[in-house]
Amino acid sequence: MAYVKNLFDKNFIEYASYVIRDRAIPDLEDGLKPVQRRVLHTLLGIDDGRFNKVANVVGQVMKYHPHGDASIYGALVNLANKEIFIEKQGNFGNMYTGDGASAPRYIECRLRPLTKDILYNPDITRYVPSYDGRGKEPVVFRAKLPLALVMGAEGIAVGMSTKILPHNIKEVIEAEKAYLSGKDFTLYPDFPTGGIIDVSNYNDGNGKIIGRAKLDTSDPKRIVITELPPGTNTESLTQSIEQATKSGKLKISSINDYTTNKVEIEIKLQRGVYAEDVIDALYAYTDCEMAISCNLLVIKDNMPVVMTATEVIKHSANQLKNILKDELEFERQKLKEKLHLRTLERIFIEERIYKSIEEMKTAEAVNKAVIKGFEPFKAELLREITDEDVEHLLKIPIRRISLYDINKNRQEVKEINDRLKEIGKLLKDLVGYAISWLDGISGKIADVLGEDYLKRKTSIKSFETVDVKEVVKRDISLRYDSKTGYLGTNVSTGTEVCKVTPFDRILIMRKSGIYNVCDVPEKLFVDKKMWYCGLSDKEELSKVLFTVIFRDNKTHYMYIKRCRITQFILNRDYSIIPENCEVCHIDTRNAFKFYVKYTPKPRQKQKSQEFHAGDYEEKGVKTLGVRLASKEADKVVLEMKTDPELL
């Protein structure tokens, strides 16, 4: 058993780690999940400027992604609909209506050049073998923008989940520039479907937002929805409105969806109903208002970490500087190597060092002759000559030597040196270089995708959430039938207790003195005797004073207590009288008189006695009560004439 338990624990931990790191949670460095990274890696590999069938791309991705084609296809369509990386051709679905994309054999895509500017740095990116060892894939792309914030992400792993809301790419770029410049910045979500959001509780990416549809109420007899709240589409929104109408919560005559590439849902109102009367109900009962919780969980340094949007921006800005630095240093190294080779070629040809190898008969002698020929010119060289350098010189064709252009060489050397000086300046001012790069990429995005892509689509406003309990009308009849003992909204016989809503809770006082608070029932058996039933909200209950008259079953003495019920736990039974007692009467009037009939005893002249409830003080619900008299009692009556035996 111990072996099985250890094996189970080991396998579970490995599975959990795999799901968290390799499937559900995006990496902070490039903001991508593995399937998205493999899609882009494949498109980079097959990019020739022409469109590719999505089915073909999916098949190619399967060389790197050891899962079914459905997940790859879904990830590709999702990436393409983000617009920034993939250019699409054909029906990729409609984010407004919720319609899906066409089959992968019918649609095409190709990589946008922007992808290489933002993601592709093969010279400074670490690659690992693919799952079958036949190819190589990046561990992560070295992204120059925080794509987790730009695109958003959602995923459920083992024991954790992420919900990153998308942000406006222009605002993300401006936030990075502000951080690099030492200025403050604030970042809020932006959704492609537009709408209105309240970010009061956004909590920098780890709180929640309230989203609303944008409504056109210029015509008082109809409402037109022109923008959707986050996380919805016209189909789900229309269904929620129809359901609210059927349940009687909205007074709508018809609803029509005219959405194409713009949202247009027309709601026509019933006669005598106006737009201003329906708006609150739309927000309360339908998906026109949505609350979205967010949790900015990412993989950082191979571990899941909860971060804030501000921290992601700061990390990305510092990462951008490091990437630009690595690119510059790699370019500088290549230029120095190129400069060294051009210097070797010039000296080799100008000083006719190649002449010294004409009489050499072995490869070793040739190498020595070439190296010896450069000894007088060591001061001009950037480094020592290697065997690879000699091999490069010996491969220069005679035709090139005879047509060698010294001026062209000098011009090329000058350009290399100028670029090296420029790289030196950029390395000394990485912050300025990073800001200029951000300005440049912002301009490229505007040129490729248009200025509208950079504009904020979701409006930010502060508004109070509409409480359903405040909007709903208390118009449902709660009835009690004493003959059957049933109470509820579906009870058609008996008497009406009060008007309620589906969101109300009621307090029920049964015959035995047991009381509890519960949701409004459709049909509930309480007893054929019920002392009280009413709304249980604190404001209503604070007005109700219970006068409880009960008898001790041991002493047969009669007691009274007056109290209010202000504290309770839902669906929990309480007794308003002590143990071994029985209820004789419960009343909610502030003042009334009642009579106690005493048990007949030898030589006892007084058969009954009158009492006034108002003579007794109000006390707590847990008190034991006040004894009315030190005589054994049988029952309580409210009027003398109702019981002739008292005369």
XYZ file of C-alpha atoms in Angstrom:
647
model
C 0.000 0.000 0.000
C 2.844 2.386 0.830
C 4.326 1.835 -2.639
C 0.972 2.527 -4.322
C 0.476 5.700 -2.268
C 3.960 6.980 -3.123
C 3.390 6.180 -6.784
C 0.050 7.985 -6.737
C 1.519 11.044 -4.993
C 4.420 11.205 -7.452
C 2.192 10.871 -10.508
C -0.314 13.407 -9.200
C 2.390 16.002 -8.517
C 3.866 15.481 -11.976
C 0.440 15.781 -13.587
C -0.431 18.919 -11.599
C 2.904 20.538 -12.511
C 2.367 19.662 -16.175
C -1.133 21.140 -16.295
C -0.037 24.320 -14.513
C 3.138 25.020 -16.463
C 2.560 23.370 -19.833
C -1.129 23.820 -20.566
C -3.301 26.251 -18.613
C -1.214 29.176 -17.311
C 0.596 31.665 -19.614
C 4.283 32.438 -19.153
C 5.123 35.943 -17.978
C 8.002 36.335 -20.451
C 5.921 36.038 -23.636
C 2.345 35.921 -22.274
C 1.600 32.729 -24.217
C 0.421 29.251 -23.346
C 2.418 26.378 -24.922
C -0.153 25.714 -27.670
C -0.168 29.398 -28.675
C 3.634 29.498 -28.661
C 3.799 26.421 -30.888
C 1.277 27.873 -33.340
C 3.354 31.045 -33.737
C 6.610 29.071 -33.889
C 5.166 26.970 -36.737
C 3.931 30.036 -38.634
C 7.370 31.637 -38.267
C 8.923 28.498 -39.724
C 6.642 28.269 -42.784
C 6.247 32.004 -43.395
C 6.785 32.931 -47.051
C 4.408 35.880 -47.235
C 1.539 33.805 -48.653
C -1.605 32.487 -46.998
C -1.665 28.913 -45.662
C -4.685 26.700 -45.127
C -5.448 26.568 -41.406
C -5.789 22.783 -41.680
C -2.215 22.624 -42.990
C -0.945 24.867 -40.190
C -2.714 22.726 -37.577
C -1.044 19.631 -38.988
C 2.359 21.310 -38.859
C 1.815 22.405 -35.248
C 1.175 18.802 -34.248
C 4.897 18.185 -34.765
C 5.431 20.255 -31.607
C 2.140 19.923 -29.705
C 1.429 16.351 -28.510
C -2.346 16.782 -28.291
C -5.383 16.711 -30.541
C -5.943 19.048 -33.464
C -9.066 20.577 -31.863
C -7.083 22.429 -29.193
C -4.592 23.691 -31.809
C -7.372 24.860 -34.128
C -9.158 26.663 -31.277
C -5.949 28.382 -30.142
C -5.112 29.466 -33.708
C -8.581 30.946 -34.290
C -8.411 32.726 -30.935
C -4.980 34.174 -31.767
C -6.125 35.232 -35.231
C -9.099 37.081 -33.749
C -6.702 39.100 -31.593
C -5.561 40.562 -34.968
C -2.042 41.551 -33.916
C -0.069 38.417 -34.888
C -2.066 36.568 -37.539
C -3.723 37.901 -40.674
C -6.837 35.887 -41.497
C -8.753 35.148 -44.662
C -12.212 33.598 -44.551
C -14.771 33.139 -41.797
C -13.010 33.113 -38.420
C -16.271 33.554 -36.486
C -17.926 36.619 -35.016
C -16.997 37.773 -31.520
C -20.245 39.767 -31.300
C -22.697 36.987 -32.140
C -20.652 34.078 -30.792
C -20.701 32.268 -34.158
C -17.787 29.865 -34.583
C -15.173 29.811 -37.345
C -15.502 27.715 -40.491
C -13.806 24.338 -40.739
C -10.000 24.596 -40.947
C -9.953 23.400 -44.565
C -11.940 26.460 -45.650
C -9.998 29.279 -43.978
C -6.464 30.599 -44.391
C -3.974 32.610 -42.399
C -0.487 34.044 -42.535
C 1.892 35.727 -40.143
C 1.970 39.487 -39.796
C 5.442 41.108 -39.967
C 4.674 42.671 -36.574
C 5.121 39.231 -35.023
C 8.814 39.177 -35.860
C 9.293 42.681 -34.459
C 7.694 41.758 -31.142
C 8.536 38.066 -30.649
C 11.185 36.742 -32.996
C 14.787 36.844 -31.740
C 16.228 33.450 -32.806
C 19.826 34.452 -32.072
C 19.127 35.142 -28.396
C 16.259 32.681 -27.788
C 16.786 29.323 -26.092
C 15.438 26.351 -28.027
C 14.849 22.789 -26.843
C 14.085 19.569 -28.756
C 10.407 18.919 -29.530
C 8.600 16.045 -27.839
C 9.753 13.511 -30.462
C 13.248 14.953 -30.885
C 12.789 15.676 -34.598
C 12.618 19.448 -34.281
C 13.356 22.358 -31.984
C 10.973 24.779 -30.332
C 11.513 27.846 -28.109
C 11.235 27.472 -24.347
C 9.633 30.927 -24.421
C 9.778 33.754 -26.926
C 11.634 36.839 -25.788
C 8.681 39.166 -26.203
C 9.166 42.923 -26.215
C 5.600 43.638 -25.050
C 3.603 42.214 -22.083
C 1.300 40.053 -24.197
C -0.434 38.585 -21.136
C -1.953 42.032 -20.549
C -2.475 42.878 -24.223
C -4.359 39.690 -25.137
C -5.639 38.522 -21.748
C -5.767 34.877 -20.730
C -8.006 32.398 -18.984
C -7.158 28.922 -17.731
C -7.968 26.379 -15.037
C -5.184 24.198 -13.660
C -4.941 21.847 -10.677
C -5.724 23.880 -7.562
C -5.396 27.257 -9.274
C -6.768 29.325 -12.127
C -5.971 32.491 -14.018
C -8.232 35.193 -15.420
C -6.272 38.033 -17.008
C -8.401 40.713 -18.627
C -7.262 42.199 -21.966
C -5.870 45.729 -22.067
C -5.530 48.348 -24.797
C -2.163 47.884 -26.544
C -1.606 51.642 -26.906
C -2.217 52.157 -23.180
C 0.125 49.256 -22.359
C 2.867 50.845 -24.481
C 2.276 54.238 -22.864
C 2.418 52.632 -19.394
C 5.806 51.089 -20.210
C 7.082 54.425 -21.488
C 5.837 56.120 -18.320
C 7.633 53.588 -16.107
C 10.865 53.927 -18.105
C 10.585 57.717 -17.777
C 10.036 57.516 -14.014
C 6.400 58.614 -14.180
C 3.302 57.133 -12.538
C 0.806 55.167 -14.595
C -2.538 53.404 -14.172
C -3.820 50.612 -16.355
C -7.389 49.360 -16.780
C -8.923 46.630 -18.995
C -10.234 47.250 -22.494
C -12.488 44.767 -24.307
C -12.903 44.421 -28.094
C -16.696 44.252 -27.702
C -16.780 47.708 -26.091
C -19.315 48.280 -23.331
C -18.938 50.190 -20.080
C -16.967 49.056 -17.032
C -16.645 50.173 -13.427
C -13.067 49.568 -12.276
C -13.498 50.740 -8.672
C -12.591 47.251 -7.403
C -10.187 46.208 -10.168
C -7.383 46.056 -7.616
C -4.623 46.262 -10.254
C -5.662 43.004 -11.912
C -6.712 40.926 -8.904
C -10.161 42.209 -7.989
C -13.311 42.460 -10.048
C -14.999 44.782 -12.512
C -18.653 45.467 -13.263
C -19.437 45.557 -16.984
C -22.539 46.931 -18.653
C -23.966 47.021 -22.147
C -24.135 50.395 -23.832
C -27.782 51.338 -24.349
C -29.302 53.827 -26.770
C -32.480 55.200 -25.144
C -33.037 58.199 -27.421
C -36.394 56.665 -28.406
C -38.522 56.330 -25.214
C -40.444 53.360 -26.689
C -37.454 51.203 -27.536
C -33.949 50.405 -26.327
C -31.062 49.588 -28.674
C -28.003 47.756 -27.326
C -24.998 49.062 -29.298
C -22.098 47.589 -27.295
C -21.832 44.377 -25.301
C -20.687 43.915 -21.711
C -17.445 41.901 -21.293
C -17.751 38.132 -21.551
C -21.048 38.055 -23.447
C -22.273 37.823 -27.026
C -25.540 38.781 -28.663
C -26.916 35.247 -28.440
C -26.373 34.825 -24.684
C -27.509 38.389 -24.015
C -30.700 37.959 -26.038
C -31.483 34.672 -24.276
C -31.113 36.287 -20.846
C -33.501 39.095 -21.867
C -36.065 36.620 -23.240
C -35.881 34.533 -20.057
C -36.415 37.601 -17.858
C -39.391 38.586 -20.021
C -40.996 35.126 -19.742
C -40.691 35.194 -15.955
C -42.472 38.557 -15.843
C -39.477 40.617 -14.759
C -39.367 42.717 -17.952
C -42.229 44.235 -19.932
C -41.002 43.797 -23.508
C -43.098 43.244 -26.623
C -40.289 42.021 -28.937
C -36.529 41.721 -29.276
C -34.639 41.645 -32.596
C -30.927 41.056 -33.229
C -29.577 42.935 -36.272
C -25.894 42.468 -35.407
C -23.356 42.062 -38.228
C -19.975 43.730 -37.847
C -21.570 46.084 -35.308
C -23.815 45.290 -32.359
C -27.488 46.213 -32.754
C -30.087 44.540 -30.554
C -33.469 46.281 -30.659
C -35.818 45.930 -27.675
C -39.381 47.141 -28.216
C -41.381 47.901 -25.078
C -44.990 47.141 -24.206
C -47.672 49.794 -24.404
C -47.466 52.203 -21.493
C -43.885 51.171 -20.650
C -40.987 53.552 -21.304
C -37.236 53.044 -21.625
C -36.390 54.756 -18.350
C -38.668 52.298 -16.511
C -36.883 49.240 -17.922
C -33.173 50.155 -17.710
C -32.688 49.143 -14.057
C -34.518 45.864 -14.626
C -32.302 45.100 -17.654
C -29.204 45.552 -15.522
C -30.683 43.582 -12.618
C -32.208 40.572 -14.371
C -30.198 40.101 -17.578
C -26.610 39.862 -18.769
C -26.678 43.581 -19.595
C -24.703 43.865 -16.353
C -21.970 41.364 -15.534
C -19.509 41.085 -12.658
C -16.133 39.637 -13.671
C -13.541 38.537 -11.127
C -9.922 38.507 -12.243
C -6.796 36.766 -11.000
C -3.474 37.664 -12.619
C -1.654 34.349 -12.261
C 1.338 33.700 -14.542
C 4.363 31.412 -14.749
C 7.445 33.325 -13.616
C 10.815 31.588 -13.386
C 9.039 28.247 -13.922
C 6.695 28.811 -10.952
C 3.072 30.063 -10.752
C 2.976 33.568 -9.272
C 0.146 36.040 -8.685
C 1.202 39.497 -9.871
C -0.404 42.897 -10.368
C -0.775 44.663 -13.706
C 1.701 47.279 -12.483
C 4.280 44.602 -11.664
C 3.817 43.026 -15.105
C 4.416 46.387 -16.797
C 7.566 46.985 -14.764
C 8.848 43.473 -15.454
C 8.137 43.844 -19.186
C 9.884 47.231 -19.382
C 12.991 45.815 -17.709
C 12.778 42.750 -19.941
C 12.594 45.003 -23.010
C 15.830 46.719 -21.968
C 17.536 43.352 -21.488
C 16.351 42.058 -24.864
C 17.492 45.201 -26.660
C 20.831 44.994 -24.851
C 21.306 41.340 -25.866
C 20.370 42.156 -29.472
C 22.835 45.047 -29.596
C 25.633 43.027 -28.055
C 24.988 40.144 -30.449
C 24.985 42.576 -33.396
C 28.169 44.220 -32.133
C 29.896 40.842 -31.900
C 28.839 39.980 -35.460
C 30.001 43.366 -36.751
C 33.364 43.007 -35.043
C 33.767 39.585 -36.605
C 32.797 41.021 -39.993
C 35.224 43.931 -39.527
C 38.015 41.510 -38.623
C 37.388 39.477 -41.777
C 37.263 42.572 -44.006
C 40.564 43.731 -42.512
C 42.109 40.304 -43.147
C 40.845 40.307 -46.744
C 42.220 43.792 -47.425
C 45.687 42.994 -46.063
C 45.695 39.547 -47.701
C 45.001 41.047 -51.135
C 46.691 44.471 -50.913
C 49.940 43.122 -49.449
C 49.864 40.115 -51.779
C 50.190 37.630 -48.934
C 48.543 35.090 -51.201
C 51.789 35.079 -53.283
C 53.672 33.482 -50.378
C 51.642 30.285 -50.625
C 52.307 29.550 -54.302
C 55.367 27.406 -53.626
C 53.974 25.641 -50.532
C 53.237 21.944 -51.017
C 51.360 21.012 -47.799
C 48.319 22.432 -46.064
C 50.298 22.989 -42.878
C 52.943 24.968 -44.783
C 50.249 27.084 -46.421
C 48.686 27.916 -43.019
C 52.059 28.899 -41.577
C 52.865 31.071 -44.604
C 49.581 32.965 -44.327
C 49.911 33.515 -40.562
C 53.562 34.614 -41.017
C 52.526 37.031 -43.755
C 50.223 38.865 -41.305
C 52.871 39.338 -38.606
C 53.878 42.856 -39.787
C 50.236 43.932 -39.649
C 49.277 42.646 -36.186
C 48.516 46.181 -34.952
C 45.707 46.501 -37.500
C 44.004 43.261 -36.485
C 41.167 43.051 -33.938
C 42.255 39.643 -32.651
C 44.611 36.745 -33.286
C 44.286 34.865 -36.566
C 42.712 31.409 -36.258
C 42.695 28.411 -38.570
C 39.108 29.318 -39.491
C 40.301 32.753 -40.615
C 42.967 31.197 -42.810
C 40.378 28.818 -44.280
C 38.151 31.801 -45.094
C 41.017 33.621 -46.879
C 42.010 30.584 -48.888
C 38.452 30.258 -50.211
C 38.562 33.695 -51.852
C 38.336 33.070 -55.623
C 41.026 34.440 -57.981
C 38.382 36.438 -59.849
C 37.526 38.341 -56.697
C 41.190 39.015 -55.962
C 41.786 40.397 -59.450
C 38.685 42.623 -59.279
C 39.205 43.678 -55.645
C 37.874 47.194 -54.982
C 39.796 48.874 -52.136
C 37.377 51.818 -52.024
C 34.382 49.505 -51.605
C 36.182 47.745 -48.755
C 36.979 51.030 -47.042
C 33.363 52.168 -47.408
C 32.109 48.922 -45.893
C 34.609 49.192 -43.028
C 33.480 52.782 -42.411
C 29.825 51.712 -42.261
C 30.691 48.943 -39.815
C 32.621 51.332 -37.581
C 29.809 53.896 -37.704
C 27.301 51.239 -36.664
C 29.600 50.071 -33.848
C 29.763 53.639 -32.536
C 25.976 53.899 -32.754
C 25.594 50.601 -30.855
C 27.953 51.917 -28.159
C 25.778 55.001 -27.709
C 22.583 52.933 -27.577
C 24.053 50.610 -24.949
C 24.835 53.634 -22.772
C 21.209 54.845 -23.022
C 19.068 51.698 -23.013
C 16.126 53.540 -21.484
C 16.017 56.060 -24.314
C 16.463 53.276 -26.873
C 13.604 51.268 -25.299
C 11.281 54.300 -25.399
C 12.148 54.972 -29.051
C 11.491 51.299 -29.874
C 8.080 51.513 -28.186
C 7.260 54.624 -30.213
C 8.321 52.812 -33.354
C 6.239 49.696 -32.731
C 3.219 51.839 -31.877
C 3.560 53.540 -35.256
C 3.914 50.187 -37.045
C 0.779 48.827 -35.367
C -1.137 51.926 -36.440
C 0.128 51.543 -40.031
C -0.704 47.825 -40.250
C -3.936 47.595 -38.230
C -5.159 51.184 -38.439
C -5.544 53.944 -35.874
C -8.867 52.493 -34.706
C -7.073 49.409 -33.367
C -5.187 51.624 -30.916
C -8.296 53.443 -29.672
C -9.937 52.433 -26.383
C -13.169 50.581 -27.044
C -14.528 50.158 -23.505
C -15.684 53.237 -21.600
C -14.780 53.596 -17.920
C -17.459 54.960 -15.597
C -18.385 54.672 -11.960
C -21.849 53.297 -11.281
C -23.703 51.513 -8.533
C -24.617 47.908 -9.133
C -28.354 47.463 -9.475
C -29.593 45.276 -6.607
C -32.183 42.793 -7.828
C -33.968 43.025 -4.470
C -34.462 46.756 -4.955
C -35.792 46.464 -8.490
C -38.170 43.527 -8.035
C -41.763 44.271 -7.036
C -43.278 42.496 -4.048
C -46.306 41.107 -5.857
C -46.292 37.332 -5.253
C -48.971 36.066 -2.895
C -47.808 33.885 0.027
C -50.790 31.840 1.261
C -51.439 29.586 4.274
C -54.120 26.905 4.439
C -54.887 25.982 8.071
C -56.890 22.954 6.959
C -53.952 21.279 5.239
C -51.148 22.997 7.144
C -49.323 24.072 3.946
C -47.660 27.459 3.367
C -46.198 28.748 0.090
C -46.509 30.671 -3.142
C -47.961 27.619 -4.896
C -50.704 27.181 -2.271
C -53.944 28.285 -3.926
C -56.358 27.791 -0.989
C -56.510 29.364 2.454
C -55.692 32.962 3.275
C -53.006 35.326 2.028
C -50.305 35.967 4.610
C -48.399 38.703 2.748
C -46.911 39.747 -0.598
C -43.355 38.559 -1.270
C -40.636 38.403 -3.931
C -38.545 35.341 -4.907
C -35.623 36.928 -3.044
C -37.375 37.414 0.302
C -36.920 35.329 3.434
C -39.640 34.749 5.979
C -39.884 33.906 9.671
C -42.353 31.132 10.568
C -43.593 30.614 14.169
C -45.158 27.144 14.464
C -47.751 25.834 16.932
C -45.058 24.353 19.191
C -43.170 27.669 19.516
C -40.432 26.465 17.174
C -39.471 29.191 14.737
C -37.023 29.441 11.840
C -36.089 31.718 8.946
C -36.108 30.309 5.389
C -36.406 31.338 1.750
C -39.913 31.896 0.493
C -41.227 28.335 -0.090
C -43.285 27.179 -3.031
C -45.101 24.692 -0.807
C -44.074 23.802 2.754
C -45.921 21.900 5.495
C -45.698 23.933 8.716
C -48.654 22.720 10.873
C -52.384 23.187 11.119
C -51.697 25.916 13.628
C -49.229 28.728 12.881
C -48.770 31.639 15.271
C -46.913 33.994 12.931
C -45.429 34.336 9.437
C -43.766 37.482 8.084
C -40.741 38.951 6.314
C -37.491 38.325 8.133
C -35.424 41.372 7.205
C -34.140 43.206 10.254
C -36.130 46.351 9.591
C -39.430 44.461 9.512
C -38.649 42.134 12.441
C -37.506 45.000 14.644
C -41.096 46.279 14.508
C -42.605 42.969 15.702
C -42.962 42.492 19.479
C -43.800 38.900 20.372
C -45.873 38.312 23.519
C -45.516 34.634 24.444
C -47.737 33.051 27.132
C -46.668 29.534 28.053
C -47.126 26.937 30.803
C -44.488 24.934 32.645
C -45.433 21.246 32.321
C -43.896 20.388 35.696
C -45.344 23.132 37.921
C -48.302 24.018 35.657
C -47.592 27.693 36.365
C -48.312 30.176 33.589
C -45.507 32.481 32.341
C -45.242 35.458 30.002
C -42.352 36.965 28.118
C -42.165 39.763 25.600
C -39.275 39.886 23.104
C -38.139 40.696 19.601
C -36.306 38.271 17.287
C -33.322 40.069 15.767
C -30.670 37.386 15.361
C -30.878 34.038 13.647
C -29.141 31.616 11.286
C -30.921 30.693 8.067
C -32.782 27.342 8.112
C -31.997 26.699 11.765
C -34.767 25.826 14.251
C -35.134 27.827 17.493
C -37.609 27.542 20.366
C -39.126 30.707 21.775
C -40.013 28.956 25.068
C -37.869 27.003 27.570
C -37.720 23.207 27.633
C -40.622 21.236 29.191
C -43.049 24.049 28.438
C -45.981 24.394 26.080
C -47.253 27.452 24.231
C -50.669 28.701 25.249
C -50.779 31.854 23.159
C -48.503 34.059 21.016
C -49.512 37.557 20.035
C -47.850 40.446 18.168
C -50.033 43.276 19.479
C -48.311 45.779 21.705
C -51.169 45.865 24.247
C -54.038 43.506 24.895
C -55.719 41.792 27.840
C -56.084 38.078 28.426
C -57.468 35.721 31.045
C -55.814 32.759 32.693
C -58.094 29.936 33.817
C -56.725 28.256 36.962
C -56.948 24.567 37.767
C -59.806 23.974 40.230
C -58.571 23.240 43.762
C -60.401 22.608 47.074
C -61.180 25.854 48.853
C -59.843 27.893 45.855
C -62.321 30.668 45.184
C -60.606 32.394 42.219
C -61.218 30.476 39.010
C -59.600 32.955 36.584
C -57.664 36.207 36.513
C -57.333 39.095 34.082
C -53.870 40.266 32.900
C -52.649 43.075 30.618
C -49.722 42.326 28.307
C -48.614 45.967 28.371
C -47.833 45.668 32.105
C -44.788 43.480 31.387
C -41.390 44.676 30.193
C -39.771 43.683 26.919
C -36.746 41.424 27.425
C -34.399 39.243 25.392
C -35.560 36.258 23.385
C -33.527 33.881 25.588
C -35.112 34.960 28.896
C -37.147 32.360 30.836
C -40.184 34.623 31.246
C -42.115 36.083 34.206
C -44.515 33.946 36.268
C -48.043 35.328 36.126
C -49.300 33.751 39.381
C -48.400 30.998 41.839
C -51.450 28.962 40.915
C -51.675 26.027 38.569
C -53.337 27.009 35.306
C -55.151 25.159 32.548
C -55.414 27.571 29.639
C -55.467 31.157 28.366
C -58.416 32.915 26.742
C -58.592 36.388 25.285
C -62.230 37.235 26.115
C -64.430 36.111 28.996
C -67.440 35.495 26.778
C -65.561 32.933 24.704
C -65.427 30.551 27.664
C -68.599 30.341 29.819
C -66.749 28.193 32.342
C -64.881 31.297 33.469
C -68.107 32.996 34.591
